[in-house]
Short mmCIF file of C-alpha atoms in Angstrom, two decimals:
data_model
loop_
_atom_site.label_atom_id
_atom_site.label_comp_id
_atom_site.label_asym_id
_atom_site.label_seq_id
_atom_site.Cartn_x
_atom_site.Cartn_y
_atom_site.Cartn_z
CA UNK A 19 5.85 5.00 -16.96
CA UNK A 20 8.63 5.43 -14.62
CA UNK A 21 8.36 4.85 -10.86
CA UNK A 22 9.70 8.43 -10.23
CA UNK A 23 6.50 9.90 -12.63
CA UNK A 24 4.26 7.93 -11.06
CA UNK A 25 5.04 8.55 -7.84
CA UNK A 26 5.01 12.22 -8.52
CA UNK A 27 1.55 12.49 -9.61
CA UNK A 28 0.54 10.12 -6.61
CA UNK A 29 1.75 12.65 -5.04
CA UNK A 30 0.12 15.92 -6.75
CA UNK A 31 -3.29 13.68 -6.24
CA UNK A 32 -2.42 13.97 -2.64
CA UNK A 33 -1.48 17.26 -2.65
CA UNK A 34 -5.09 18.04 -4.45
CA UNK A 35 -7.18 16.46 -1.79
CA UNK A 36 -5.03 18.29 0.98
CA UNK A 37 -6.00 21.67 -0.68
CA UNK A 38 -9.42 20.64 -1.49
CA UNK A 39 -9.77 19.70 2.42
CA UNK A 40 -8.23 23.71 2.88
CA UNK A 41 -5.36 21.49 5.08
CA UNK A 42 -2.16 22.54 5.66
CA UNK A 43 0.23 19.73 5.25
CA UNK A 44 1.01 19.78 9.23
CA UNK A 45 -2.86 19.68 9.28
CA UNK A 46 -3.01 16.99 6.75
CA UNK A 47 0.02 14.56 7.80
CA UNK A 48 -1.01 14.71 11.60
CA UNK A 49 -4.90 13.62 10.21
CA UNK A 50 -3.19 10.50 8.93
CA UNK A 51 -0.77 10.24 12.14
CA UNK A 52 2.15 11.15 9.94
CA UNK A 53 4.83 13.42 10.41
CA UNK A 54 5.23 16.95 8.25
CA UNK A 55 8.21 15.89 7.00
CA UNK A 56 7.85 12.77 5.67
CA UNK A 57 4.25 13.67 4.31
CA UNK A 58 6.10 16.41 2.28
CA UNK A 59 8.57 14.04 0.65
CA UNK A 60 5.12 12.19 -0.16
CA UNK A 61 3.61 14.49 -1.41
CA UNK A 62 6.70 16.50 -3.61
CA UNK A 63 6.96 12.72 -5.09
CA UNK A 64 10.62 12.41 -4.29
CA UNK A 65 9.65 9.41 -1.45
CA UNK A 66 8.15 6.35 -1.81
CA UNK A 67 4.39 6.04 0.29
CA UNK A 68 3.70 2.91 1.61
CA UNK A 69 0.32 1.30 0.37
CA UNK A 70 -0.73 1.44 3.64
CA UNK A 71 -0.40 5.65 4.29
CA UNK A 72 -2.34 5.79 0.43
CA UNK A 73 -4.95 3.49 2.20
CA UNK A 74 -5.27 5.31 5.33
CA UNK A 75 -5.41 8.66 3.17
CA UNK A 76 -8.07 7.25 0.76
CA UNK A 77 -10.41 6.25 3.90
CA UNK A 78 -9.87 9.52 6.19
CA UNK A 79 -11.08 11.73 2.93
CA UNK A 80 -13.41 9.49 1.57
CA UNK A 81 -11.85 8.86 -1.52
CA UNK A 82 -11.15 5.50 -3.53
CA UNK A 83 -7.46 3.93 -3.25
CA UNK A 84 -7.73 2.98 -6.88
CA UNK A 85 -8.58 7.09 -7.72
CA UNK A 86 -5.66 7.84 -5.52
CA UNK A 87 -3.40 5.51 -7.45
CA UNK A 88 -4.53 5.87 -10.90
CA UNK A 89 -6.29 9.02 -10.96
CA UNK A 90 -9.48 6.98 -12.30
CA UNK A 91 -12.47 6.11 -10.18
CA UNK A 92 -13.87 2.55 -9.87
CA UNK A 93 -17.34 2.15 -11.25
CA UNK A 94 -18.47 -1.31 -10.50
CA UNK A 95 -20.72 -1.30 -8.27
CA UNK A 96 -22.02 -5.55 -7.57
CA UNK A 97 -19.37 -7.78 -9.21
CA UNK A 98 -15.39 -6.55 -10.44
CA UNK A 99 -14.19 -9.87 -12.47
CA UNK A 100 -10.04 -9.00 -13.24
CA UNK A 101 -8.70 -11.81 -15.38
CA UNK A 102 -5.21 -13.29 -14.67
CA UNK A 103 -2.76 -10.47 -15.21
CA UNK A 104 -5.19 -7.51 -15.56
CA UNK A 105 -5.13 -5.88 -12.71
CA UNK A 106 -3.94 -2.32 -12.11
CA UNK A 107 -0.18 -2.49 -11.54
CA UNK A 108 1.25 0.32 -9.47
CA UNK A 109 5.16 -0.33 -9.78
CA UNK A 110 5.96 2.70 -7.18
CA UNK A 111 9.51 1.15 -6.79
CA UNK A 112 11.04 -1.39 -9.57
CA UNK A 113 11.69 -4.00 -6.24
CA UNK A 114 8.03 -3.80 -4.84
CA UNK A 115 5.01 -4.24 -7.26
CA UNK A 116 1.43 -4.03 -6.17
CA UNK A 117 -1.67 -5.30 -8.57
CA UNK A 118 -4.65 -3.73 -7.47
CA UNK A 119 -7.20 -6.62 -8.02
CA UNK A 120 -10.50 -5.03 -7.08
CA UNK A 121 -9.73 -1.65 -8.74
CA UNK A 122 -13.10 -1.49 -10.17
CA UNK A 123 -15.35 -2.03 -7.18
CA UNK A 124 -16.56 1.06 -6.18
CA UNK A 125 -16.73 1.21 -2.03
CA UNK A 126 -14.92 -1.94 -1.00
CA UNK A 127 -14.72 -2.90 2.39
CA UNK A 128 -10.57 -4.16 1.77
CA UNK A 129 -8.08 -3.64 -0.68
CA UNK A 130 -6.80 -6.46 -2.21
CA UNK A 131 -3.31 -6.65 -3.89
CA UNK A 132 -1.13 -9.43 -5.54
CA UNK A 133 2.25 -8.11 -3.93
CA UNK A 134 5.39 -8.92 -5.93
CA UNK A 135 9.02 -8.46 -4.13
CA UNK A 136 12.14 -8.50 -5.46
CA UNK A 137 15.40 -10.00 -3.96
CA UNK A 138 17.15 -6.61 -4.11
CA UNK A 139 14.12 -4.77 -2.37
CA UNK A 140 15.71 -2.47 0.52
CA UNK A 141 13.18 -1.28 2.33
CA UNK A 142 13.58 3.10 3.43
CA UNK A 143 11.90 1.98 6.80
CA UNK A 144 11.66 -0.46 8.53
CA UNK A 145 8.13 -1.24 9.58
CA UNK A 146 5.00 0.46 9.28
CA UNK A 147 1.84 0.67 11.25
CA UNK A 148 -1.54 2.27 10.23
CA UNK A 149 -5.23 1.78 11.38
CA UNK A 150 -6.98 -1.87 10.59
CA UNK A 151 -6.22 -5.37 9.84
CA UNK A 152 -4.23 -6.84 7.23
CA UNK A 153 -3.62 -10.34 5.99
CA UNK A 154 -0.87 -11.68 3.75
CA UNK A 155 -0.67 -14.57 1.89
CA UNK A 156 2.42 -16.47 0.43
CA UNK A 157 2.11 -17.85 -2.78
CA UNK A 158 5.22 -17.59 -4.14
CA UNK A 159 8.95 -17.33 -2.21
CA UNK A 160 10.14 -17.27 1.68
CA UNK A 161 9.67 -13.90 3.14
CA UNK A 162 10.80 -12.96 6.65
CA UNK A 163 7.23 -11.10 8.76
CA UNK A 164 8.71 -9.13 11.42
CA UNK A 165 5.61 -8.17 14.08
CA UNK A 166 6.35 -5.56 16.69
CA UNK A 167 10.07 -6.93 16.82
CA UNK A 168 9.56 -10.47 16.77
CA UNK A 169 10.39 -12.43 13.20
CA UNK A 170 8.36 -15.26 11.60
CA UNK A 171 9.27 -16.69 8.44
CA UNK A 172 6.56 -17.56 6.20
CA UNK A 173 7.09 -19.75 3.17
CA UNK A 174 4.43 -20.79 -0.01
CA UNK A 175 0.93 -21.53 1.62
CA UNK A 176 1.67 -19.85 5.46
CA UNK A 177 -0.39 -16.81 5.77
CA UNK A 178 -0.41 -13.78 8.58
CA UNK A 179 -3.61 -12.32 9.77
CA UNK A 180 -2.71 -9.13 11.81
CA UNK A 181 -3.73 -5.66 13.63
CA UNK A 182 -1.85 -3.32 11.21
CA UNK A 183 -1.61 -0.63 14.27
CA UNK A 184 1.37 -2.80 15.28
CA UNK A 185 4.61 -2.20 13.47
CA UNK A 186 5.35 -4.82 10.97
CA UNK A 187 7.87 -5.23 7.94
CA UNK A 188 7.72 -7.82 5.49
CA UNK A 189 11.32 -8.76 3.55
CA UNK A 190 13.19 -11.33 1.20
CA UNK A 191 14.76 -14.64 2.58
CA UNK A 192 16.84 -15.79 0.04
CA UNK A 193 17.66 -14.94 -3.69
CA UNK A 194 14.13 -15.65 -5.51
CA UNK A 195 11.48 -13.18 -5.81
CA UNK A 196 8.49 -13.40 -3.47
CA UNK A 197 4.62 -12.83 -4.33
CA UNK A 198 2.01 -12.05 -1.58
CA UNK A 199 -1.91 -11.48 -1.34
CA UNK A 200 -2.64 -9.26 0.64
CA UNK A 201 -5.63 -8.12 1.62
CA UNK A 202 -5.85 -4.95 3.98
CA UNK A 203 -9.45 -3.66 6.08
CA UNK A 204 -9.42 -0.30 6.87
CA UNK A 205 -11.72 0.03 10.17
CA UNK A 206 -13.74 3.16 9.96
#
């Protein structure tokens, strides 16, 4: 399916729980320490949303990330195995991949995603910050981890553990494609 389809019905998902929750969407976007504008762009589908706005959506309304991405609800409830490759891929832009490998487990405590990036990936801003902790781990490629202004670069085996309420920006160093785990907890 198409990035653009798939981020529109991301997006009427969104728009669901925000009328479900009787929110306007200046209620809504400032609930998630967003603003209106952007959150409209979300939610019309015509703007990318970052993995970790879906995240912070999914645990302010008490709803699984995986039912937000897919539009399916985990059911596993004491063990998710996801073989090499199976995972749920949500290819929201054609340069920035996630694999959602615990999209099963119902109630996690973390999301877990093999990240892929692609040399070409242009990020529409620059850093992001939302509620939590968030680790990242290079397995494959030289990324450049920019942390409330200040730049590390991480190559295969270095790994960032982080408070995600600080802005932060991962990009490409060089022409191969990177791949990251990362794994992000949403504090409650």
């Amino acid at each position: 399916m198409p990035c653009k389809d798939i981020l529109k019905q991301i997006g009427m998902r969104i728009k669901s729980i925000r009328e479900i929750a009787g929110l306007s969407a200046e209620a809504f976007s400032k609930s998630i320490s967003l603003d209106v504008e952007t959150f409209v762009k979300y939610e019309e589908g015509s703007l990318d949303i970052p993995i970790t706005v879906l995240s912070a959506i999914a645990s302010k309304y008490n709803i699984e990330l995986t039912a937000l991405l897919t539009g399916q609800e985990p059911h596993l409830k004491a063990l998710s195995v996801v073989k090499k490759g199976e995972g749920i891929t949500v290819n929201r832009m054609k340069e920035y991949k996630y694999q959602d490998l615990a999209y099963e487990f119902v109630g996690k405590n973390a999301e877990v995603f093999l990240v892929k990036i692609e040399p070409s990936f242009q990020p529409q801003k620059h850093s992001y910050s939302h509620r939590g902790q968030e680790f990242n781990y290079v397995l494959e490629g030289t990324v450049k981890f920019v942390f409330d202004g200040k730049e590390y670069i991480l190559e295969v085996g270095d790994c960032v553990y982080f408070d995600s309420g600080h802005d932060h920006s991962v990009f490409i160093i060089g022409g191969t494609p990177a791949k990251l785990l990362a794994v992000i907890l949403e504090l409650k």
